[in-house]
Coordinates of C-alpha atoms in Angstrom, one line a residue:
X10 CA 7.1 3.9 -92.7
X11 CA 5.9 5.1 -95.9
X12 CA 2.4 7.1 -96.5
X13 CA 0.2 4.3 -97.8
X14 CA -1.1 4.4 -101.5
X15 CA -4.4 4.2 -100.8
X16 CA -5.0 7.8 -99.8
X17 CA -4.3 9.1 -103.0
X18 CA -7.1 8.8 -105.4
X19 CA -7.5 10.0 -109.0
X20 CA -10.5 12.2 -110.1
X21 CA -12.8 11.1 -112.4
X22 CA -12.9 13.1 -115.6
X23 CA -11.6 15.9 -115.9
X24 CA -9.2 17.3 -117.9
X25 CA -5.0 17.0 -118.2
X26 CA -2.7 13.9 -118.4
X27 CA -2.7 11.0 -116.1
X28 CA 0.6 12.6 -114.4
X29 CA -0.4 15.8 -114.2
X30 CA -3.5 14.5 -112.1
X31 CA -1.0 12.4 -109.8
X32 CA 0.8 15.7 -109.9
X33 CA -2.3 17.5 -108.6
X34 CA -3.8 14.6 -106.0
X35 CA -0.1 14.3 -104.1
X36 CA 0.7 18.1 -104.2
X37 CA -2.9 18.6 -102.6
X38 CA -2.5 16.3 -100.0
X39 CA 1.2 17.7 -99.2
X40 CA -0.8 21.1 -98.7
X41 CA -3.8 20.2 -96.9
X42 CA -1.3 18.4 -93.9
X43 CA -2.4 14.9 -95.1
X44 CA 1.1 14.6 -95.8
X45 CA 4.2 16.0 -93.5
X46 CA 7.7 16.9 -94.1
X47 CA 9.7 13.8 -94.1
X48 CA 7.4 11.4 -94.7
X49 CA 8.2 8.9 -97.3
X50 CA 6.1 8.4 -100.0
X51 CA 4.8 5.5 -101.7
X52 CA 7.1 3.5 -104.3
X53 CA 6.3 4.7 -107.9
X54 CA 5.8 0.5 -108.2
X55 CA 3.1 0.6 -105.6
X56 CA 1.2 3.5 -106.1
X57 CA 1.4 2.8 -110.3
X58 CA -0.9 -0.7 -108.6
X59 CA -2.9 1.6 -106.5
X60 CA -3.6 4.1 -109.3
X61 CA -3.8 1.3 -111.9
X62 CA -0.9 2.8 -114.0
X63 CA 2.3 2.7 -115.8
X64 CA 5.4 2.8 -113.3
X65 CA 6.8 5.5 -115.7
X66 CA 4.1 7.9 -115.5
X67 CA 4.0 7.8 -111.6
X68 CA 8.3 8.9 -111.7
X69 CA 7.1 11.2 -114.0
X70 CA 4.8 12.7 -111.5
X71 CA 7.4 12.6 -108.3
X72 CA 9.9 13.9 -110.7
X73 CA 8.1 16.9 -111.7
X74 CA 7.0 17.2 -108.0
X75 CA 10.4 17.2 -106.9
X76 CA 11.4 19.8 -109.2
X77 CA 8.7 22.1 -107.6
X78 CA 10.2 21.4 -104.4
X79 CA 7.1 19.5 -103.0
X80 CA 9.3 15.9 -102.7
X81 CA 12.8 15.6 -102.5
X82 CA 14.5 12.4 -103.6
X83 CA 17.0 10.6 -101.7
X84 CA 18.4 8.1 -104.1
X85 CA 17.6 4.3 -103.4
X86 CA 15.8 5.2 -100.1
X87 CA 12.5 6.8 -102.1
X88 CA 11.1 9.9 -102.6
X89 CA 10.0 12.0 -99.0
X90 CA 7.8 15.1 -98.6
X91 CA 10.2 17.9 -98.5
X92 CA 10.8 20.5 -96.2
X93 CA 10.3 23.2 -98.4
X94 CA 6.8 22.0 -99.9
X95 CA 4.2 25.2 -100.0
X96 CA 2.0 24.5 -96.4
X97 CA -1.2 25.7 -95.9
X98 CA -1.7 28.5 -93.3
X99 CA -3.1 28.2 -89.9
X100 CA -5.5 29.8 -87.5
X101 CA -7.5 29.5 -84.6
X102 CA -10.8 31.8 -85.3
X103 CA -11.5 34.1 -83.0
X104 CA -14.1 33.5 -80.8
X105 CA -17.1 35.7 -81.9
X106 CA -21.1 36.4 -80.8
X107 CA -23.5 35.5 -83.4
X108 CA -24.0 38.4 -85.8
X109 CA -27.3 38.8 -87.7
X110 CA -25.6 38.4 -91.4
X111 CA -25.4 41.7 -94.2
X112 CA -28.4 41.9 -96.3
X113 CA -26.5 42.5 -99.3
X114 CA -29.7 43.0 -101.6
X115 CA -30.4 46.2 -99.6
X116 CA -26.7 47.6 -100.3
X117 CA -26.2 47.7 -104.6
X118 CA -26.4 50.9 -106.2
X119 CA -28.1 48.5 -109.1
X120 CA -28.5 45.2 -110.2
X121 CA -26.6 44.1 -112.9
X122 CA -27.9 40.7 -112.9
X123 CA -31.5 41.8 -114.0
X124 CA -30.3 42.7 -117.5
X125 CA -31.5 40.5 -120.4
X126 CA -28.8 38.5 -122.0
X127 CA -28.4 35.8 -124.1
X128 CA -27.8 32.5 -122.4
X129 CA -26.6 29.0 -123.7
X130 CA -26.3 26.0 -121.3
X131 CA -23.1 25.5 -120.2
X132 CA -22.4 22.5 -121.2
X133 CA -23.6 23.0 -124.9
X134 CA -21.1 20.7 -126.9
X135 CA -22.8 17.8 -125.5
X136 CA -25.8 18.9 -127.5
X137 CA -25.8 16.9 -131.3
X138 CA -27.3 20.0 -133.0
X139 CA -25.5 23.3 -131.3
X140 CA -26.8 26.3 -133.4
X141 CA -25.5 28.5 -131.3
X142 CA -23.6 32.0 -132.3
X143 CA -20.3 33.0 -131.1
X144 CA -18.4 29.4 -130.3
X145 CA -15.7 28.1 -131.7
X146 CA -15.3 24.7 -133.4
X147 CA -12.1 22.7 -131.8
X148 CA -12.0 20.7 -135.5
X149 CA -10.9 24.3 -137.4
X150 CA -8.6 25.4 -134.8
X151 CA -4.7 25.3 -135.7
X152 CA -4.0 23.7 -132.3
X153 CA -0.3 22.5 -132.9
X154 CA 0.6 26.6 -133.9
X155 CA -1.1 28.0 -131.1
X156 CA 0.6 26.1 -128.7
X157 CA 3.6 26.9 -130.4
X158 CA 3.4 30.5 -130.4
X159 CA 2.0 30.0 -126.5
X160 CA 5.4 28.2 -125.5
X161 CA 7.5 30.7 -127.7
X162 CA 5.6 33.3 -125.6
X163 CA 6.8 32.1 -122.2
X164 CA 10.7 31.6 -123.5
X165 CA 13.8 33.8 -121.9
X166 CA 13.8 35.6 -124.5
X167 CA 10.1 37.1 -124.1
X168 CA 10.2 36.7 -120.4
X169 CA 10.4 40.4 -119.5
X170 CA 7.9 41.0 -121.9
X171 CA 5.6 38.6 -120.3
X172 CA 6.2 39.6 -116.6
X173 CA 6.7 43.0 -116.7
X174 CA 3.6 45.3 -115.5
X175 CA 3.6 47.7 -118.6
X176 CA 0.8 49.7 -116.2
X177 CA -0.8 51.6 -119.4
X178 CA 1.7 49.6 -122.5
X179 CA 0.1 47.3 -125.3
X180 CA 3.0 44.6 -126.9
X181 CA 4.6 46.7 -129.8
X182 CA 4.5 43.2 -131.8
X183 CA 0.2 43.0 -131.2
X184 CA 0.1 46.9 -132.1
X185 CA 2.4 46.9 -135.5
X186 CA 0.3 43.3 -136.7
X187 CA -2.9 45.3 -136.7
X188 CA -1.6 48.8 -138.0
X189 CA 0.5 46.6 -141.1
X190 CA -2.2 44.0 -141.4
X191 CA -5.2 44.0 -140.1
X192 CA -6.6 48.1 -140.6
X193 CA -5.1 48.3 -144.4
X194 CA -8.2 45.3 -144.9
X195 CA -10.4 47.6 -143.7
X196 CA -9.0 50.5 -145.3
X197 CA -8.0 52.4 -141.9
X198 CA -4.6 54.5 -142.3
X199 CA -3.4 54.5 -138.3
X200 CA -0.7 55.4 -136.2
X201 CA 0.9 53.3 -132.8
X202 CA -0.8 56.1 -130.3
X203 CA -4.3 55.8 -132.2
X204 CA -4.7 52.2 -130.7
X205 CA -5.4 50.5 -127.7
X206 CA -5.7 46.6 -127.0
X207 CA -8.9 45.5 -124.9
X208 CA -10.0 43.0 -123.6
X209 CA -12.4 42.4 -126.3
X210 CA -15.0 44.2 -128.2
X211 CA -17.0 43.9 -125.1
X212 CA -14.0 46.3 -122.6
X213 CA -14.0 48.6 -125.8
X214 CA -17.6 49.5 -126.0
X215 CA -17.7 49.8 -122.2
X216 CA -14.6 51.9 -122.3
X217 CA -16.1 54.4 -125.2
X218 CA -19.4 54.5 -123.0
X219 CA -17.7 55.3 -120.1
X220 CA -16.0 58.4 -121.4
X221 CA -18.5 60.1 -123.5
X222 CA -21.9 59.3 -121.6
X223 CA -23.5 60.1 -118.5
X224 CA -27.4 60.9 -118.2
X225 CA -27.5 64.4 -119.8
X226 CA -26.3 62.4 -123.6
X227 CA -28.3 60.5 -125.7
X228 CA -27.1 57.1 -127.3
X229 CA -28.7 55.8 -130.2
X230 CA -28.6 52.0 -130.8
X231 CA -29.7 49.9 -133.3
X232 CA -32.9 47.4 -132.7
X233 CA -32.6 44.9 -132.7
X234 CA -29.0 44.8 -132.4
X235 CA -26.3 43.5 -129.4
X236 CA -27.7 42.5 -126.3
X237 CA -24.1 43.4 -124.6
X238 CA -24.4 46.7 -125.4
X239 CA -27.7 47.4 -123.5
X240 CA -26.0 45.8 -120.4
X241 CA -23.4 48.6 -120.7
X242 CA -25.3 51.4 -121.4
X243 CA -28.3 50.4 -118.4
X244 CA -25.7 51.9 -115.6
X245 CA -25.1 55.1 -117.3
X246 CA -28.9 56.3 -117.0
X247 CA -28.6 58.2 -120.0
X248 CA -30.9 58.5 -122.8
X249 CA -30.6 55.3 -125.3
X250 CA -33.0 55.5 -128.1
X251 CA -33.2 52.2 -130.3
X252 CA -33.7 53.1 -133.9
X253 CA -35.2 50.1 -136.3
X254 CA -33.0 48.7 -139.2
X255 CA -34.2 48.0 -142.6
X256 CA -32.5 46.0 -145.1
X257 CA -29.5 48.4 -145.2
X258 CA -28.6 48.6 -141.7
X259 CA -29.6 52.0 -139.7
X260 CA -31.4 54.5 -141.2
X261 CA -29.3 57.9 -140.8
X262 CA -32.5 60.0 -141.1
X263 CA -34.1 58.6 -138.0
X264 CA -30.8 59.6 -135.7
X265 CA -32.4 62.1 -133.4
X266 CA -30.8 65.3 -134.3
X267 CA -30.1 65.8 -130.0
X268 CA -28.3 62.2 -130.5
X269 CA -24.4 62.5 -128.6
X270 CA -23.3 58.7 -129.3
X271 CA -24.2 56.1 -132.3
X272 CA -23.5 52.5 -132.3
X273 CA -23.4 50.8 -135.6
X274 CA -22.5 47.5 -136.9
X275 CA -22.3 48.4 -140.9
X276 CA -20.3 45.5 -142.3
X277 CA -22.5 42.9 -140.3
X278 CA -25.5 44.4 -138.9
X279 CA -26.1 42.2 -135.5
X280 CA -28.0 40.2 -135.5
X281 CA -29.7 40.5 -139.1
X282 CA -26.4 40.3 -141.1
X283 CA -27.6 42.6 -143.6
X284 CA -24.6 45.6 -145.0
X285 CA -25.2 49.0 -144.6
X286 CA -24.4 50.9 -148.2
X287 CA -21.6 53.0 -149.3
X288 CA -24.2 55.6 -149.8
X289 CA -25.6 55.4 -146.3
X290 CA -22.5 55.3 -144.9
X291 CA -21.8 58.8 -146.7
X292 CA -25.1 59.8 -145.3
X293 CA -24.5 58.4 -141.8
X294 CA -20.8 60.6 -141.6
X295 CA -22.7 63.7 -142.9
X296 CA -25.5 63.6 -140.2
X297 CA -22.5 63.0 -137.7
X298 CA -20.4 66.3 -138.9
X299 CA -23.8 67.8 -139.6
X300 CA -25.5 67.1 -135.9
X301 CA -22.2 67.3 -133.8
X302 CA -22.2 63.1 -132.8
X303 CA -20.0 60.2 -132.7
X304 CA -20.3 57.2 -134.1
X305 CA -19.2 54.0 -132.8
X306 CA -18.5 51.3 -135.6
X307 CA -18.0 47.3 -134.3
X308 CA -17.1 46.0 -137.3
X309 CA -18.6 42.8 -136.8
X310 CA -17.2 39.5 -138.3
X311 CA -15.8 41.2 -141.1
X312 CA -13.1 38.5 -141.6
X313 CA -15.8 36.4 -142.4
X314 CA -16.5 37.5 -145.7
X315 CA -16.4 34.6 -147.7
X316 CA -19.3 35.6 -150.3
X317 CA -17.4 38.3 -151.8
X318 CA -14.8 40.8 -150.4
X319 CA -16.1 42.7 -147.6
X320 CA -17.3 46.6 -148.2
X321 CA -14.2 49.4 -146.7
X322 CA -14.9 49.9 -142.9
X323 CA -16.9 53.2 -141.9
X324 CA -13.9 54.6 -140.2
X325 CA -12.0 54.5 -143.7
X326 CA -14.4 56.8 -144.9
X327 CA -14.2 59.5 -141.7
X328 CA -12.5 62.7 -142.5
X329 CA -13.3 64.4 -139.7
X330 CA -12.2 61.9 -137.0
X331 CA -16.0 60.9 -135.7
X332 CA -15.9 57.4 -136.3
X333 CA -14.3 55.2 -133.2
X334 CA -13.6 51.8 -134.6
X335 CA -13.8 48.2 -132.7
X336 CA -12.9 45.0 -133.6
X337 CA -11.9 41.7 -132.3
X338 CA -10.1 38.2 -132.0
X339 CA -13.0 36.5 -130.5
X340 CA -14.4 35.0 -134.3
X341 CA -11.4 34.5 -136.4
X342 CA -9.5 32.9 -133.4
X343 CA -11.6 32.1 -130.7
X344 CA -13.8 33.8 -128.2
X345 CA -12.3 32.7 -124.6
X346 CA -9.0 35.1 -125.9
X347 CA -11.1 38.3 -124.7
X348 CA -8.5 40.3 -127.2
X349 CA -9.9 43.4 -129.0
X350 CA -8.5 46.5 -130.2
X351 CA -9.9 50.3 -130.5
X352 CA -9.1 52.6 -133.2
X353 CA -9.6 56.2 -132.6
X354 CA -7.6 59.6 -132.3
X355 CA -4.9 60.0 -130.1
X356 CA -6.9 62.2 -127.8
X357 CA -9.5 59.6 -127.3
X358 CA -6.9 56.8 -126.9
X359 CA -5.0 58.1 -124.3
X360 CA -7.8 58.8 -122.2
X361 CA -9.3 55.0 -122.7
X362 CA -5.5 54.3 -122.0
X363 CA -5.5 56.0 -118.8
X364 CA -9.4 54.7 -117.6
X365 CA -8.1 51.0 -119.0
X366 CA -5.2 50.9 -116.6
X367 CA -7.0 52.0 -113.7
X368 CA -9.0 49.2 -113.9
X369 CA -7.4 46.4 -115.1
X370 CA -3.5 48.1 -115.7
X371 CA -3.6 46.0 -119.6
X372 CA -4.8 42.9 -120.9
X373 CA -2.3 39.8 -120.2
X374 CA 1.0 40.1 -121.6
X375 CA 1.4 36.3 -122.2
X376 CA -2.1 36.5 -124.5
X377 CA -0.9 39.4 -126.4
X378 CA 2.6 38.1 -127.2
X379 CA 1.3 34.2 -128.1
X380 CA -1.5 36.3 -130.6
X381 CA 1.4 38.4 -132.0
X382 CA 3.4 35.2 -132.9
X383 CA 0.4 33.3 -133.8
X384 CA -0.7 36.8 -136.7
X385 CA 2.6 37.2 -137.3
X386 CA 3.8 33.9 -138.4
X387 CA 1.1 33.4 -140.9
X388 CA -1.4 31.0 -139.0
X389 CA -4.2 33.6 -138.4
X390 CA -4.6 34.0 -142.4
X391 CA -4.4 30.1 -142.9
X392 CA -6.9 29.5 -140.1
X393 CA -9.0 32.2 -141.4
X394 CA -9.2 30.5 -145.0
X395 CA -9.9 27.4 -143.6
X396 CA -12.6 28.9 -141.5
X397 CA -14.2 30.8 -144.6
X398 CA -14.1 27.3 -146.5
X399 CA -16.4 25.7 -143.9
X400 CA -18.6 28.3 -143.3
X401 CA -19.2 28.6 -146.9
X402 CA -20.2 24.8 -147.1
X403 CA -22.1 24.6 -143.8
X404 CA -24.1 28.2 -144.9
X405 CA -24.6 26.3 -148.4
X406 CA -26.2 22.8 -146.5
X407 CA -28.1 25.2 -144.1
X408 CA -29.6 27.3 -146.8
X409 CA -30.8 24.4 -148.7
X410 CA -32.3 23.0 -145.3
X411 CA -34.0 26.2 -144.3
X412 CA -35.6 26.2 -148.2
X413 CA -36.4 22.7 -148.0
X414 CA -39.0 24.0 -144.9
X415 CA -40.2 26.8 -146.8
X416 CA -38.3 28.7 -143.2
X417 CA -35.7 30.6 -145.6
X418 CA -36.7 34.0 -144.8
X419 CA -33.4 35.8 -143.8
X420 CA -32.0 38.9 -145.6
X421 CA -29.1 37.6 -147.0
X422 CA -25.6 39.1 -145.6
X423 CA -24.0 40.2 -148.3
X424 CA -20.2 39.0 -147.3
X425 CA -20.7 35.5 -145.6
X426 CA -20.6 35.5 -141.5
X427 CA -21.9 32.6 -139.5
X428 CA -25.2 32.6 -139.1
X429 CA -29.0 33.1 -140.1
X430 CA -31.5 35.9 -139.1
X431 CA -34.7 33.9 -139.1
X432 CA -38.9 34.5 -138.8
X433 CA -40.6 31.8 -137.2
X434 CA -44.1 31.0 -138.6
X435 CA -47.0 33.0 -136.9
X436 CA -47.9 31.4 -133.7
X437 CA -44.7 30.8 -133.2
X438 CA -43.0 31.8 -129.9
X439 CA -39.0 31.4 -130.0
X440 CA -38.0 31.6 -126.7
X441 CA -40.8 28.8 -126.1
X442 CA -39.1 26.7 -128.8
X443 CA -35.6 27.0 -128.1
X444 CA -36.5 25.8 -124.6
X445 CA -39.0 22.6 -126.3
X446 CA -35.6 21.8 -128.5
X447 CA -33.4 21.4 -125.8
X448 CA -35.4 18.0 -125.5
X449 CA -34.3 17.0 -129.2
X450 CA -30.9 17.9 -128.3
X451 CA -31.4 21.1 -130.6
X452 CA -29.8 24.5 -129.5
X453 CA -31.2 27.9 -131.0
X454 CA -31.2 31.3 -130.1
X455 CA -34.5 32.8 -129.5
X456 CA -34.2 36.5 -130.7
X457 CA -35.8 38.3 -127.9
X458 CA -32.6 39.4 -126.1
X459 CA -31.8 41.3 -129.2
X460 CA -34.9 43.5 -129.4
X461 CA -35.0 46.7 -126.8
X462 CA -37.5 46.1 -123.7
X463 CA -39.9 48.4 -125.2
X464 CA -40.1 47.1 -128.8
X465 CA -40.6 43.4 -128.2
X466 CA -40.3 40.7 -130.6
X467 CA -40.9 36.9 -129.9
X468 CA -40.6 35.9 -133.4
X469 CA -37.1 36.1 -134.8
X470 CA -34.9 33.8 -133.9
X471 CA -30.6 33.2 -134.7
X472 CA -29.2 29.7 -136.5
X473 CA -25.5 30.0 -136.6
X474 CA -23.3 27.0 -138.3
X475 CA -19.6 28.0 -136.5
X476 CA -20.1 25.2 -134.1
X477 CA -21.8 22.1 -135.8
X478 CA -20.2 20.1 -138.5
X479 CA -22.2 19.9 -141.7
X480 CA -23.0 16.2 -141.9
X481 CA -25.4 17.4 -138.8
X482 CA -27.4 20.7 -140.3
X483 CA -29.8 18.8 -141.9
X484 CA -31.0 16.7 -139.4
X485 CA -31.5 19.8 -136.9
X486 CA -33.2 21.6 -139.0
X487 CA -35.6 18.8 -139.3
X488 CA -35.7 18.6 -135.9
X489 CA -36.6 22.1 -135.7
X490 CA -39.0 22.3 -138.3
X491 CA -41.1 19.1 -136.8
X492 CA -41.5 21.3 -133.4
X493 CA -42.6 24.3 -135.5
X494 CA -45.0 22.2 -137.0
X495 CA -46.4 20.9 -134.5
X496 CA -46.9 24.2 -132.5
X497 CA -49.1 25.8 -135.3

């Protein structure tokens, strides 16, 4: 007798193919026991009824299934659950007192959850008006390449590549696309040993903190600047003073002359936008060789520089070998890649290298070798150019917006990027309005989480343009602009 069809129901929503859901409902079942080995299962004509659809996409389903070893077919007789389908283990529990349960709150070391971050709903594409920093926009993605360079990835001829654990390895192809490619923009002159691949800016930053501070250094950040960068330095205990940027990024003369680390983000200051000088860059490297310190240089968004070409990258500058550079594929491709890369001396490198792999051995081999075939082959110029022609228009429509309100009151990055530094009106609280705007279906970012804890500022306030088309900037804004009103 065969399993009836009704058991197996689809899910609503979600995401994949209507096969690849009868796939996952029938495989589940086979697991969980609801379905034995030998049992036969139900005609592809009936359960294509049941499920309301085509025959050809229910074989489709067993066929794949039977490739996996879940069914087996036995020609005109049907398809059966097969003896070597995956089965889920079983136990009896062991019979056990009651136990007053672990108070885990009384057993951290710290907190991590306490730190102030910035936070987006999750489901933020549903929102009309999402001027939100950071997120990609599916409409300027070069989908068909990507999966391309994916599938190449996982071919026989890459397969040892991809499953291999390299332990403390990068993929050659990543490593020689950013020494050929991506530093000569910048003008960085590197070698293979003087780069590692992270797992984003984010793992770089957090690997550079975890070498060169512990509570008897002194970090110096800029403020407001990264949010992510406070959440890595809070464990560390040490000493992080935030110096205040002007219009041309960090002030070298207020560095603290006891100062061990620097983070700096000269080419886009975050969040402000605004371009540190060549001359303060000069000045910045002289107070480091001067003063004994590092510096630390995320050079943020610098493919973005759409306005005019972008300024040479600290780290071109650096003589002496203080500048550690960090940089990242989470604008110019997309953010969920968490692929980043670190540029320092060889000394430094292999010690990151070493701390890296104990914790995490490398990043994925199949997402390194599918982003060295997708830079390689030419896509990740095209989809940067197509990137810079949008943000150009949107930043053009948004501007215009912003002056329409009299609310243009951003310092102006000098190379593009994706998004506007803004002053609310007096009276004004941000963090109060991005949570009223939700209502309008309006999403900023409230500029709080980028100001340090003891230099608070409820004012400022982030519009970005990466994620909303342009035919919708102009009605947000106005949006926006009718809840600021209405406040004062």
């Amino acid at each position: 007798m065969a399993i009836p069809p009704e058991i197996f129901l689809l899910p609503p929503g979600g995401e994949g193919t209507l096969q690849q859901k009868i796939q996952q409902v029938v495989s589940e079942s086979i697991v969980s026991g609801r379905c034995v080995v030998g049992e036969r299962m139900p005609s592809t004509r009936r359960l294509a009824e049941h499920l309301n659809v085509a025959r050809i996409t229910v074989t489709l389903a067993y066929n794949e299934l039977v490739a996996n070893e879940y069914l087996t077919s036995r020609g005109r007789s049907g398809y059966y659950v097969a003896d070597t389908a995956p089965k889920r283990p079983t136990f009896d529990p062991l019979a056990t007192e009651a136990q007053e349960k672990v108070q885990w709150g009384k057993k951290f070391n710290q907190k991590f959850s306490a730190h102030f971050e910035i936070s987006r709903p999750p489901n933020w594409r549903d929102y009309r008006y999402p001027f939100i920093y950071g997120q990609s926009d599916a409409d300027l993605f070069d989908h068909r390449n990507w999966r391309a360079c994916a599938l190449r990835a996982v071919g026989r001829r890459d397969f040892d590549t991809l499953a291999t654990d390299h332990y403390q390895r990068d993929d050659p192809m990543l490593v020689e696309f950013i020494l050929r490619q991506i530093l000569p923009r910048r003008g960085i002159a590197a070698q293979p040993q003087e780069i590692l691949i992270t797992m984003g800016s984010q793992n770089a930053l957090w690997l550079v903190v975890e070498l060169l501070l512990n509570r008897r250094r002194k970090a110096v950040i800029e403020n407001p600047g990264y949010p992510g960068l406070r959440q890595i330095l809070a464990p560390k205990r040490c000493a992080v003073e935030a110096i205040d940027v002007d219009h041309d990024g960090l002030p070298p003369d207020l560095i603290p002359q006891d100062a061990d680390l620097v983070f700096t983000t000269p080419s886009h200051h975050c969040p402000t936008n605004v371009t540190m000088s060549l001359a303060r860059r000069q000045a910045l490297l002289d107070r480091a060789a001067r003063d004994d310190f590092v510096i630390v240089e995320d050079d943020y968004e610098f493919e973005l520089s759409f306005l005019k070409s972008p300024s040479p990258a600290l780290k071109s500058l650096d003589q002496a070998g203080a500048v550690i550079y960090v940089g990242s594929f989470s604008k110019s491709v997309f953010p969920g890649l968490r692929l980043g890369y670190m540029v320092a001396p060889e000394e430094v490198i292999d010690e990151a290298r070493a701390l890296r792999s104990a914790v995490l051995r490398h990043p994925p081999s199949h997402v390194q070798r599918t982003a060295a075939y997708f830079l390689s082959l030419g896509h990740f110029d095209a989809q940067l150019a197509r990137q810079s022609r949008s943000f150009s228009r949107r930043r053009t429509v948004m501007e215009a917006c912003l002056r329409k309100h009299g609310l243009l009151n951003s310092q102006r990055g000098d190379f593009g990027g994706s998004s506007f530094w803004l002053r609310a009106p007096d009276g004004v609280d941000t963090s109060q309005l991005a949570y009223d705007l939700r209502k309008d279906s309006v999403l900023i970012e409230p500029g709080a989480a980028f100001f340090a804890p003891e230099k608070p500022d409820r004012r400022h306030y982030r519009l970005a343009y990466s994620s909303i088309p342009s035919g919708r900037i102009e009605a947000g804004i106005d949006l926006m602009a009718e809840r600021m009103a209405a406040t004062l």
